[in-house]
PDB file of C-alpha atoms in Angstrom:
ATOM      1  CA  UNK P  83     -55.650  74.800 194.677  1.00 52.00           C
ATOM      2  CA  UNK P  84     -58.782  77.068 194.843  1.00 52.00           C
ATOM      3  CA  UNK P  85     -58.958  80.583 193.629  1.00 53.00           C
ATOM      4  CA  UNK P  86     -60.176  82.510 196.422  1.00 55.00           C
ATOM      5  CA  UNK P  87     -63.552  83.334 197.635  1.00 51.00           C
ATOM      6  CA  UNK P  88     -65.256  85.873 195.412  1.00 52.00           C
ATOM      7  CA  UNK P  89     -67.192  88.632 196.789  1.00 56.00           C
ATOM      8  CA  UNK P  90     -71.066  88.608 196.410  1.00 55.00           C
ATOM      9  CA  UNK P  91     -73.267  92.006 197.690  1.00 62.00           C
ATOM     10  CA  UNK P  92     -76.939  91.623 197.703  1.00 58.00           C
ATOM     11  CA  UNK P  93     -79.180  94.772 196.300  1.00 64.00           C
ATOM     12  CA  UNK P  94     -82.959  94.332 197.727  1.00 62.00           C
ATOM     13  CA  UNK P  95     -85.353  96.967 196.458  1.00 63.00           C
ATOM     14  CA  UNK P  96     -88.574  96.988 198.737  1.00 60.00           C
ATOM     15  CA  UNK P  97     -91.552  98.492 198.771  1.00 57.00           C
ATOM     16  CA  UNK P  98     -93.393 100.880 201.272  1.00 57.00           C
ATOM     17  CA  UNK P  99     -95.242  98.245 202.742  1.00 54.00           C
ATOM     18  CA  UNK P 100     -91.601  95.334 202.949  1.00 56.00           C
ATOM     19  CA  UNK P 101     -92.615  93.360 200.137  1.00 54.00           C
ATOM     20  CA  UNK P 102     -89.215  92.386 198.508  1.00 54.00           C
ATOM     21  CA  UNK P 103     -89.917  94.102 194.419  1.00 52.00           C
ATOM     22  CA  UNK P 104     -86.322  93.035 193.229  1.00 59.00           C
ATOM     23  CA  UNK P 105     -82.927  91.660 194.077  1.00 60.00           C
ATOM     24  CA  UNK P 106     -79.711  92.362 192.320  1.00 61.00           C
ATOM     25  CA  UNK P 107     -76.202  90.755 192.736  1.00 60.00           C
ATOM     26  CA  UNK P 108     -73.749  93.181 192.628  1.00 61.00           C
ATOM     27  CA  UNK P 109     -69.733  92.395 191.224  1.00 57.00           C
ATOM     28  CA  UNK P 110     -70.326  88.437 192.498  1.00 50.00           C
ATOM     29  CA  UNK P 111     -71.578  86.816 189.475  1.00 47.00           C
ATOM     30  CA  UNK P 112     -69.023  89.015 186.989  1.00 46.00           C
ATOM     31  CA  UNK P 113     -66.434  88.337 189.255  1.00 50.00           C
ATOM     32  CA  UNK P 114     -67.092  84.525 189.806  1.00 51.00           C
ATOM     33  CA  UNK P 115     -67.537  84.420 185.666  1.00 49.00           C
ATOM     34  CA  UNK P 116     -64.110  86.047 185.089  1.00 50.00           C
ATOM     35  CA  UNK P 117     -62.709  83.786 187.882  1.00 52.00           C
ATOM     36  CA  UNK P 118     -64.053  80.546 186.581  1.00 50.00           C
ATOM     37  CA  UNK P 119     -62.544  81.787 183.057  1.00 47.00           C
ATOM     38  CA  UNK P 120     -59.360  81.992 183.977  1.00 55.00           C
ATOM     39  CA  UNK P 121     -59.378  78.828 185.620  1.00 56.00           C
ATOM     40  CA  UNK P 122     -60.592  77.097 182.937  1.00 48.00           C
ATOM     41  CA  UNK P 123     -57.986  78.531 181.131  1.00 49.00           C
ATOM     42  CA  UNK P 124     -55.549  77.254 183.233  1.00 53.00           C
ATOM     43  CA  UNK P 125     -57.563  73.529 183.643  1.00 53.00           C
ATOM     44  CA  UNK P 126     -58.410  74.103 186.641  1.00 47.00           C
ATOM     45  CA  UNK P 127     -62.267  72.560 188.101  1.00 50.00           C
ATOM     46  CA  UNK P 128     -65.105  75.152 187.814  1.00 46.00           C
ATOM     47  CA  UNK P 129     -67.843  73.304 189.544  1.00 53.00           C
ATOM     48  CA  UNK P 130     -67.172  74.990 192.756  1.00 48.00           C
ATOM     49  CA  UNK P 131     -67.968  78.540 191.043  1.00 48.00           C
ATOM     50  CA  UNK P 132     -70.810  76.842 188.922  1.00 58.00           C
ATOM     51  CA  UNK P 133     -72.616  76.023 192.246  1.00 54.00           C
ATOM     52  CA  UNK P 134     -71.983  79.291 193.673  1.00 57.00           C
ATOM     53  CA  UNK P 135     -74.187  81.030 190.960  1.00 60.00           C
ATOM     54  CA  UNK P 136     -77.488  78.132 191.026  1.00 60.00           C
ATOM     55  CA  UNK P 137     -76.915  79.224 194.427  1.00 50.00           C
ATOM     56  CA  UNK P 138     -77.395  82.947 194.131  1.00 55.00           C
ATOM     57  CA  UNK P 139     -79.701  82.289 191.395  1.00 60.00           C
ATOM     58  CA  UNK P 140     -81.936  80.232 193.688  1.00 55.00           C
ATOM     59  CA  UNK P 141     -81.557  83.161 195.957  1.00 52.00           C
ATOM     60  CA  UNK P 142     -83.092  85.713 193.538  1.00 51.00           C
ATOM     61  CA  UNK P 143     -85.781  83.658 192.714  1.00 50.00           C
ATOM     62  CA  UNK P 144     -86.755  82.780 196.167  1.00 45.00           C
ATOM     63  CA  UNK P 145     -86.822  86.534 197.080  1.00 43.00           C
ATOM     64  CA  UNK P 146     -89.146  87.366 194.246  1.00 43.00           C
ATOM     65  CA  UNK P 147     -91.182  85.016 194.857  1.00 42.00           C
ATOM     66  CA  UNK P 148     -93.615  86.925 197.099  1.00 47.00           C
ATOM     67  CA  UNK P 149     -94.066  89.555 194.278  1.00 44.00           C
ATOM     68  CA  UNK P 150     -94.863  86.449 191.820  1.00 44.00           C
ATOM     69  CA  UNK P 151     -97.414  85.009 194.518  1.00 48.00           C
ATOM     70  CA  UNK P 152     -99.727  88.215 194.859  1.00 61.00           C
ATOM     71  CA  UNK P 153    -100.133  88.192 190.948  1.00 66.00           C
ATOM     72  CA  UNK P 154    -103.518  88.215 189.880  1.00 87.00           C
ATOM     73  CA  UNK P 155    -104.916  89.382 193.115  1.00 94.00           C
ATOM     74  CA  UNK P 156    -108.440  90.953 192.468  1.00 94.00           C
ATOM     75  CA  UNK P 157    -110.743  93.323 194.878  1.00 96.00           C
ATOM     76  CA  UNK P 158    -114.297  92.942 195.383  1.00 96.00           C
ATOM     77  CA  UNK P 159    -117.201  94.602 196.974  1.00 96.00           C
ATOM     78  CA  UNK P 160    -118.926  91.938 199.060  1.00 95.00           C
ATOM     79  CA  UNK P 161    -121.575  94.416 200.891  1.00 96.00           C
ATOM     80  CA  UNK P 162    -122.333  98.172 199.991  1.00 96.00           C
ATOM     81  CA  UNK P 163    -124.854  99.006 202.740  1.00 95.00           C
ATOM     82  CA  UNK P 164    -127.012 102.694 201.985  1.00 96.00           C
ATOM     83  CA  UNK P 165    -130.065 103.853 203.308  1.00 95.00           C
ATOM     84  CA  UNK P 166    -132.736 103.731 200.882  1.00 93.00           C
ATOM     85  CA  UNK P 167    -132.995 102.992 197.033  1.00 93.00           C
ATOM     86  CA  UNK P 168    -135.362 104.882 194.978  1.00 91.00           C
ATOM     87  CA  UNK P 169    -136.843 104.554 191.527  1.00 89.00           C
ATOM     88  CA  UNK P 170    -136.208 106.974 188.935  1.00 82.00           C
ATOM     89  CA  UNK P 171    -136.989 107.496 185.651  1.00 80.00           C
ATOM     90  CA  UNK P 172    -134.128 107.380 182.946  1.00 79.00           C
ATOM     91  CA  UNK P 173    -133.790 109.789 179.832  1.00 80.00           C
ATOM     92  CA  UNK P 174    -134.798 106.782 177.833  1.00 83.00           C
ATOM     93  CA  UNK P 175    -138.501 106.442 179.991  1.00 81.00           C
ATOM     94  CA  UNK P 176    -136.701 103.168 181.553  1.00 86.00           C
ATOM     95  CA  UNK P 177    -137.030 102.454 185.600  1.00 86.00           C
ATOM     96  CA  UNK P 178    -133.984 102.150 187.206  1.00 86.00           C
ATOM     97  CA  UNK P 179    -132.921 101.909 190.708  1.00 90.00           C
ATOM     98  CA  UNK P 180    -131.190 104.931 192.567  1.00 93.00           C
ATOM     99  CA  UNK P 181    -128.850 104.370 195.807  1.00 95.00           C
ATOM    100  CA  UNK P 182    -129.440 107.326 198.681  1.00 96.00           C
ATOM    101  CA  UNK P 183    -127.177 107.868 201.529  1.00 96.00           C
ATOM    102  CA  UNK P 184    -127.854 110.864 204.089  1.00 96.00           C
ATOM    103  CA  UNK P 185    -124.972 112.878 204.618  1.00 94.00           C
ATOM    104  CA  UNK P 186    -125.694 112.575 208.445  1.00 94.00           C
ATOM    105  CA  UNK P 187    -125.285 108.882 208.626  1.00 94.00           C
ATOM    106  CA  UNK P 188    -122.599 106.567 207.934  1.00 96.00           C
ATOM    107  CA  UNK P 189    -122.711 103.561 205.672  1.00 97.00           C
ATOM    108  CA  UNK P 190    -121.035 100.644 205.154  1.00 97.00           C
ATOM    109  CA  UNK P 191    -118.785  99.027 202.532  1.00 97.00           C
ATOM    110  CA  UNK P 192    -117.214  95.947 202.652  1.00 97.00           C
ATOM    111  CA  UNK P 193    -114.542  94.366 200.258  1.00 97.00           C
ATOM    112  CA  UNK P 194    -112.519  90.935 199.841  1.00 96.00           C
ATOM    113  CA  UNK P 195    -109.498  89.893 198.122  1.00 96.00           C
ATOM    114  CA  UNK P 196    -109.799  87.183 195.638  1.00 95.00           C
ATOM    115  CA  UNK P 197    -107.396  85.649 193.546  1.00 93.00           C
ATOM    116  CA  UNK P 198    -107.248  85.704 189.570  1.00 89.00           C
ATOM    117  CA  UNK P 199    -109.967  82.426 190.206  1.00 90.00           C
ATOM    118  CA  UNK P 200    -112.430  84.442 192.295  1.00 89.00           C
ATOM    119  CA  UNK P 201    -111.274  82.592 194.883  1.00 91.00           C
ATOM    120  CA  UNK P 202    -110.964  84.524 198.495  1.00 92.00           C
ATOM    121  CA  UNK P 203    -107.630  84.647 200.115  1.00 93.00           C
ATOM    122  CA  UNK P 204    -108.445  84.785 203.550  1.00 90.00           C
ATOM    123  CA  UNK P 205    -104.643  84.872 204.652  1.00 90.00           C
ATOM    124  CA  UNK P 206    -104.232  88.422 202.422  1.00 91.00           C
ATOM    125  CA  UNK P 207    -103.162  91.501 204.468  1.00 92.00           C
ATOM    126  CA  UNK P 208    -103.699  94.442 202.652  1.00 95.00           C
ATOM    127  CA  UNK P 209    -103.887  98.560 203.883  1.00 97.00           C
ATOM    128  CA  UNK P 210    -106.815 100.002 201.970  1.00 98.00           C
ATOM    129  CA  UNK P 211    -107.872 103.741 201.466  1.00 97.00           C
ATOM    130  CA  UNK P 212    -111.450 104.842 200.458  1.00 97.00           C
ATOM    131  CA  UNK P 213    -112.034 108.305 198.071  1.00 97.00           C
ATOM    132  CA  UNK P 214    -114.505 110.110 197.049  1.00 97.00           C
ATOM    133  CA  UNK P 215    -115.425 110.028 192.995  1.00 97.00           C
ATOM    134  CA  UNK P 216    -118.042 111.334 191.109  1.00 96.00           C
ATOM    135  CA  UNK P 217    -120.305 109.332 189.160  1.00 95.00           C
ATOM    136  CA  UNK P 218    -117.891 109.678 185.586  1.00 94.00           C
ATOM    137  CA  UNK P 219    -115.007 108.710 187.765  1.00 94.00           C
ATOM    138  CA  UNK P 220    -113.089 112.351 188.031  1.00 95.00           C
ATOM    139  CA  UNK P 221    -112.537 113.085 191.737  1.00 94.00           C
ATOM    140  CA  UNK P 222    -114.552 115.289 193.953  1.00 94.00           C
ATOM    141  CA  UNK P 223    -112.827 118.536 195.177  1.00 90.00           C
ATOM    142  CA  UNK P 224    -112.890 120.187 198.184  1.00 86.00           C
ATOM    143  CA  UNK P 225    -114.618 123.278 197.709  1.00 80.00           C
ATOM    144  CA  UNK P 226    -114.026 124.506 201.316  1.00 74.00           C
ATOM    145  CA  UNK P 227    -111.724 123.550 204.436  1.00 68.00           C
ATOM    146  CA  UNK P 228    -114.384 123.339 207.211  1.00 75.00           C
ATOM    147  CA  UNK P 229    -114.988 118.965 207.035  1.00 84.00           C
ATOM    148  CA  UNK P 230    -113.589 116.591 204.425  1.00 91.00           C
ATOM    149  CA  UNK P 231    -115.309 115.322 201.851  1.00 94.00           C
ATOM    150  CA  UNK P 232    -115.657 111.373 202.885  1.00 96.00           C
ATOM    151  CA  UNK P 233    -115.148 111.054 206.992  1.00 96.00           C
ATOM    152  CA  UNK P 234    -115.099 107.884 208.926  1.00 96.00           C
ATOM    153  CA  UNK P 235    -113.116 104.995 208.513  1.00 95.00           C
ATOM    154  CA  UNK P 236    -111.097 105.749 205.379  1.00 96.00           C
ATOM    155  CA  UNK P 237    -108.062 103.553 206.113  1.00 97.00           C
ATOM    156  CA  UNK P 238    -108.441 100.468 206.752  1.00 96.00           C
ATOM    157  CA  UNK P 239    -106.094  96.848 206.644  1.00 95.00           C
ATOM    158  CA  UNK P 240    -107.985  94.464 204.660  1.00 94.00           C
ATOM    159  CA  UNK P 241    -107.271  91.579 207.362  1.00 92.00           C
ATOM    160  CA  UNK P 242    -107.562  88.005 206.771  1.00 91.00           C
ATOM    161  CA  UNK P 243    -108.914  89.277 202.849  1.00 92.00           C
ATOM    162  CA  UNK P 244    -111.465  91.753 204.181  1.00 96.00           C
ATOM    163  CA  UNK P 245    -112.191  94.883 205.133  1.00 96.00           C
ATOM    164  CA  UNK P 246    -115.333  96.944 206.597  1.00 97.00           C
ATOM    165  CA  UNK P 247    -115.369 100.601 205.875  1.00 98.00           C
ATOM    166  CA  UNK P 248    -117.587 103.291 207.582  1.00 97.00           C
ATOM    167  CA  UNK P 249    -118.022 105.833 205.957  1.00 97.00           C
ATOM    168  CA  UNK P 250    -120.230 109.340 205.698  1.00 97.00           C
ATOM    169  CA  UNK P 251    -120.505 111.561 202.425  1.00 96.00           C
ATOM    170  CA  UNK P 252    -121.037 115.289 203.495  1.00 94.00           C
ATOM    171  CA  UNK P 253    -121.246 116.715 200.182  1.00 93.00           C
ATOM    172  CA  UNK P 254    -124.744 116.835 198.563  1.00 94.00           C
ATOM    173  CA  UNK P 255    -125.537 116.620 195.216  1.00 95.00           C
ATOM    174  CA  UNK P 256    -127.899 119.150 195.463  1.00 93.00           C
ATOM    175  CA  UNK P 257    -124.760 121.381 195.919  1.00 92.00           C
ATOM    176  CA  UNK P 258    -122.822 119.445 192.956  1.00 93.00           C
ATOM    177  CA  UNK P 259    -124.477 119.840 190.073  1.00 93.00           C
ATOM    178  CA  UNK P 260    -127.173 117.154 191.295  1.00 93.00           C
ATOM    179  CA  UNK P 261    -124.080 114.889 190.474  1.00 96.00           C
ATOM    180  CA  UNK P 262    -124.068 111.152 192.364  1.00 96.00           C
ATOM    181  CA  UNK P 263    -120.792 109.951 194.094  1.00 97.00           C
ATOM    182  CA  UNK P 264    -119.370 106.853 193.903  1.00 97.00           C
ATOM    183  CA  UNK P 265    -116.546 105.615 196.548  1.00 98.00           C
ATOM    184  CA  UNK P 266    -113.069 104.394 195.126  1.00 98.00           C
ATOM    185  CA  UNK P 267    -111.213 101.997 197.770  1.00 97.00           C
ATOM    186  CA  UNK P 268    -107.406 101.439 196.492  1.00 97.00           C
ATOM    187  CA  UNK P 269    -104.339 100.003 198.188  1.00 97.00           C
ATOM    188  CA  UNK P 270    -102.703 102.373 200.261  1.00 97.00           C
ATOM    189  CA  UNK P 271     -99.042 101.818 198.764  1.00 96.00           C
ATOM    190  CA  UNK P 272     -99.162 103.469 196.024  1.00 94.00           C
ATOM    191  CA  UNK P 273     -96.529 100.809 194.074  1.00 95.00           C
ATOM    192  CA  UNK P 274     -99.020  98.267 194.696  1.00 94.00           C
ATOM    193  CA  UNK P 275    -101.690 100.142 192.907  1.00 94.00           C
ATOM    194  CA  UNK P 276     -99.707 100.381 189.936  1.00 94.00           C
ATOM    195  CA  UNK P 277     -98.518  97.198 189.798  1.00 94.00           C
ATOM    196  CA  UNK P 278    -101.894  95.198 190.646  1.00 95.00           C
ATOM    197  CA  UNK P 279    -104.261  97.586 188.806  1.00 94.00           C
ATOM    198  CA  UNK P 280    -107.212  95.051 189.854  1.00 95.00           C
ATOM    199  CA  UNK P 281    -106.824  96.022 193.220  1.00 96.00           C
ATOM    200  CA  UNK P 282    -109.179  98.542 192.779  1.00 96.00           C
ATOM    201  CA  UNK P 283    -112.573  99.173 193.031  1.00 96.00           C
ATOM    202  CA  UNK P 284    -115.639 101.598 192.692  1.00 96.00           C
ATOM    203  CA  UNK P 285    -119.001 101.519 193.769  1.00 96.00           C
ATOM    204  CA  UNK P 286    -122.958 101.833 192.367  1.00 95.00           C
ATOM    205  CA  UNK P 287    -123.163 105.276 191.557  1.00 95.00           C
ATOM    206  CA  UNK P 288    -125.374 107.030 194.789  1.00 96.00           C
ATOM    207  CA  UNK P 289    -127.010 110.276 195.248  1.00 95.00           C
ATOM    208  CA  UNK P 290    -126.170 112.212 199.183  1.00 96.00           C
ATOM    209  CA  UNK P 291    -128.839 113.923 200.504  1.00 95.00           C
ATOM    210  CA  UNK P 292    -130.508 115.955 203.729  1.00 92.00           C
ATOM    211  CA  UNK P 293    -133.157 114.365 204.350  1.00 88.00           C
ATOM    212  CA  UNK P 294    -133.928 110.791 203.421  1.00 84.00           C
ATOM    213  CA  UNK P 295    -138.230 110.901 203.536  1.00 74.00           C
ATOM    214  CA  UNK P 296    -140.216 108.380 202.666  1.00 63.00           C
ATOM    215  CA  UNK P 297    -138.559 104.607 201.073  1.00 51.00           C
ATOM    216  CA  UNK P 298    -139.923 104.410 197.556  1.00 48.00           C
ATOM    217  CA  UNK P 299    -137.973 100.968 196.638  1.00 45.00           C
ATOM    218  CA  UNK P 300    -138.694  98.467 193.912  1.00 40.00           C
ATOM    219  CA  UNK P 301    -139.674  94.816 195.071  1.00 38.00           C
ATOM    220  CA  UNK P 302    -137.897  93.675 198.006  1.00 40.00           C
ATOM    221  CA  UNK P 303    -136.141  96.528 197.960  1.00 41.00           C
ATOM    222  CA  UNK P 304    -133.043  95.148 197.236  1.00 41.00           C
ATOM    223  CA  UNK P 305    -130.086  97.340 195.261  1.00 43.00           C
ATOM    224  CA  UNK P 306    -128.341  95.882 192.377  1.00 40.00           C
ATOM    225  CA  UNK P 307    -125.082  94.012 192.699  1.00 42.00           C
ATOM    226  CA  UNK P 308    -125.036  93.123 196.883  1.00 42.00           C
ATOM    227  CA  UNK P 309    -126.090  96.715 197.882  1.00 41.00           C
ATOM    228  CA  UNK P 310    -128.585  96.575 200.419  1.00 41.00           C
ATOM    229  CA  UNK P 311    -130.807  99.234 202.309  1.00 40.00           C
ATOM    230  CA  UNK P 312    -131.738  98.414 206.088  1.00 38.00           C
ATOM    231  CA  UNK P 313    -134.699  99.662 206.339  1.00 39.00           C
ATOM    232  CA  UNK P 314    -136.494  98.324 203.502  1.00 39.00           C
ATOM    233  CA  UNK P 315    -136.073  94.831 205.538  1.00 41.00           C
ATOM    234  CA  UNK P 316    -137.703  95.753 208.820  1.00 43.00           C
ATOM    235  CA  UNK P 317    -141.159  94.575 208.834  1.00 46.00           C
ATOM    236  CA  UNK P 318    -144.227  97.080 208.507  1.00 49.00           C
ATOM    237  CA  UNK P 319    -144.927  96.833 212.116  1.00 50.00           C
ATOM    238  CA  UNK P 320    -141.480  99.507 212.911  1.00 54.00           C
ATOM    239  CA  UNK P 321    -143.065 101.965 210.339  1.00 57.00           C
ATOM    240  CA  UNK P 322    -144.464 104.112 213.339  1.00 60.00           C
ATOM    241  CA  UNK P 323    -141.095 103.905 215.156  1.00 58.00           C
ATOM    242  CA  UNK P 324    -139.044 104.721 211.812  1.00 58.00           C
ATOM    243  CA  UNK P 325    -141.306 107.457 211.415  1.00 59.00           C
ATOM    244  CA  UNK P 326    -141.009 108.903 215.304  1.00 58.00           C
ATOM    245  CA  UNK P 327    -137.441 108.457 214.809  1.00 61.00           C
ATOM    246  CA  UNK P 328    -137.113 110.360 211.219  1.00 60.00           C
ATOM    247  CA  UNK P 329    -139.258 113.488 212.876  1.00 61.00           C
ATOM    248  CA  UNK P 330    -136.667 113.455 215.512  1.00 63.00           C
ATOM    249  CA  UNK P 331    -133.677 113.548 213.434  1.00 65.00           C
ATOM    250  CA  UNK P 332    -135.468 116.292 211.431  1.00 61.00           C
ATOM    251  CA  UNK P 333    -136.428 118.618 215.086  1.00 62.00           C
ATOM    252  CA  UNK P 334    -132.201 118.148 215.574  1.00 64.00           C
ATOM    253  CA  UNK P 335    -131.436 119.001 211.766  1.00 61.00           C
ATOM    254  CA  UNK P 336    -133.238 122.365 212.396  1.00 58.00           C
ATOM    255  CA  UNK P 337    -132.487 122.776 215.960  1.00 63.00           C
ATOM    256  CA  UNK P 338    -128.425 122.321 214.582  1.00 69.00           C
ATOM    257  CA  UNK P 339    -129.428 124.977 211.371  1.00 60.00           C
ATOM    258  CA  UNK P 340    -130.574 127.238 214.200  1.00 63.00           C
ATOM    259  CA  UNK P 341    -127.728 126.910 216.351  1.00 69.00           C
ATOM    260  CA  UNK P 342    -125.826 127.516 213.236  1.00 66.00           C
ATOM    261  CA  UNK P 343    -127.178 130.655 212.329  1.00 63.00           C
ATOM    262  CA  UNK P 344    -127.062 131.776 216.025  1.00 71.00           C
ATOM    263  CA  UNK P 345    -123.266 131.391 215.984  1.00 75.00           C
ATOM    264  CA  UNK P 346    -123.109 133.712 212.900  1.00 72.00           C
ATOM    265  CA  UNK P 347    -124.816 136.428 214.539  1.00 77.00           C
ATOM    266  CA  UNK P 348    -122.578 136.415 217.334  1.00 85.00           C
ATOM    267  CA  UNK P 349    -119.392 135.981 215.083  1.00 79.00           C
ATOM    268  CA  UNK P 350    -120.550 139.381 213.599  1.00 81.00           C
ATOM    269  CA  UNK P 351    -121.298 141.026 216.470  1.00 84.00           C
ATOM    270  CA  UNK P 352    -117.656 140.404 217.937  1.00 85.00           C
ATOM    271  CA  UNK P 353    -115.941 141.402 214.717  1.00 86.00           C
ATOM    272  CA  UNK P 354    -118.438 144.778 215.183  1.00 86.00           C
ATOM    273  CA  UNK P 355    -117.017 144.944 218.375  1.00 87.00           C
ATOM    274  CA  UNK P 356    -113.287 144.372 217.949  1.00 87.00           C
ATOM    275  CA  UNK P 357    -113.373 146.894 215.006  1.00 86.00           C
ATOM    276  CA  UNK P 358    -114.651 149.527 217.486  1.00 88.00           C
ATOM    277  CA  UNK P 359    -111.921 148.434 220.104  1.00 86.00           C
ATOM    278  CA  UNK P 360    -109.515 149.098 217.436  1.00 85.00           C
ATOM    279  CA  UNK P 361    -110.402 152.297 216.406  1.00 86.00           C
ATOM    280  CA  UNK P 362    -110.042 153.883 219.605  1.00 85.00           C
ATOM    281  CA  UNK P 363    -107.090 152.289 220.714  1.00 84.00           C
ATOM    282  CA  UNK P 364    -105.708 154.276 217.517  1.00 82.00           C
ATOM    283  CA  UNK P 365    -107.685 157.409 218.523  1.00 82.00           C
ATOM    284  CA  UNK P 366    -106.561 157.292 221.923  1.00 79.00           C
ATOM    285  CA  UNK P 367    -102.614 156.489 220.315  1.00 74.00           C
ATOM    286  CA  UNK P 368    -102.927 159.684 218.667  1.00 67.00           C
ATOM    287  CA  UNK P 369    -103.830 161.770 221.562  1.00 64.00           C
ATOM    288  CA  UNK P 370    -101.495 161.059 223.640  1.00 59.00           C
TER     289      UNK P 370
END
């Protein structure tokens, strides 16, 4: 006759996003071990108990199995789109090609998920998060609390392998040490950055800036490593328009700066007020 039943409880240890990390059988496999001792003690059949543990072992390794498939799962930038490349002039006297972005205009970055074969995995559905790094990698802090440092699009689900973000810089390097930016895109679940260090990513170093003036690019005016600048690839015939269009932006700029300044004055001008109020609603306190 059969021993009875043993009792088999099933630990699953997920992460943020569901994705099964482990799976631990709790008092079934002891219990079915110390069972199928003492009935082979007493000569009684085992294999009843034997295929109760390929069975929980099958279990276990079917339920890790989606941690084992994402392994060696690689990000990559497939387009970083800016809005002009200039040439400058290394330490060493070399040429070498700078990326500019205007801190009033978004840009775009795209990145795909490829396996450890390059391959693209376009059934991969991964939440991404863009962040603002300097140039030597260290992250950029926020100096003050009126607008974040990197705006737009910052999270973003990498569906079907890829994702598109849109993104503006409103720090200048002009106001960081003339220090370029870079942008750092990472999974969003934290685990998974850990565990799949490859899954993230930095861009060409690039310089923010006001005003963007006249395109100096190299060539076609192509950046290195599938960054691209739009305007370098409209024909000469839309310089006019570019140009009516960059004067306009500029009017706005200082129309904005004056509008700006205009809002201070009045800010001070209330606080001059209020203060007054206050002091004679105390005056008047004390008379009375």
């Amino acid at each position: 006759m059969a021993g009875p039943s043993p009792n088999l409880d099933v630990r699953l240890t997920r992460s943020q996003s569901g994705n099964i990390l482990d799976i631990d059988f709790i008092g079934g496999l002891a219990a079915e071990g110390a069972a199928a001792a003492q009935q082979a003690a007493a000569g009684a059949p085992v294999s009843a108990l034997t295929a109760r543990a390929k069975v929980a072992a099958a279990m276990k390794a079917k339920a890790a199995a989606p941690v084992a498939a994402t392994a060696g799962r690689r990000l990559k930038i497939a387009e970083h789109r800016v809005h002009k490349v200039e040439v400058r002039q290394k330490d060493s006297g070399e040429d070498e090609e700078e990326l500019v972005v205007s801190n009033l205009r978004p840009f775009t970055l795209k990145v795909a998920v490829h396996d450890s074969k390059g391959s693209p995995l376009p059934d991969c559905s991964l939440p991404l998060r863009a962040a603002l790094l300097y140039e030597n990698g260290l992250p950029v802090k926020q100096t003050s609390s009126s607008e974040p440092l990197l705006v737009g699009e910052t999270d973003v689900v990498a569906l079907q392998g890829a994702a598109t973000f849109k993104l503006r810089i409103t720090s200048l390097s002009s106001h960081r040490d003339k220090q370029r930016f870079r942008i750092q895109v990472t999974p969003q679940d934290e685990e998974v950055a850990r565990a799949e260090p490859q899954l993230t990513v930095v861009t060409n170093p690039m310089k923010s800036v006001t005003k963007l003036g006249r395109a100096s690019v190299a060539g076609n005016g192509s950046a290195p490593q599938l960054s691209q600048i739009a305007p370098s690839a409209e024909p000469n015939g839309a310089e006019p328009l570019k140009r009516k269009y960059r004067d306009l932006l500029e009017q706005q700029s200082a129309q904005i700066a004056a509008l700006q300044n205009a809002q201070q004055t009045i800010l001070r001008e209330l606080q001059g007020v209020t203060a007054l109020a206050q002091t004679a609603l105390r005056a008047n306190g004390l008379k009375q």
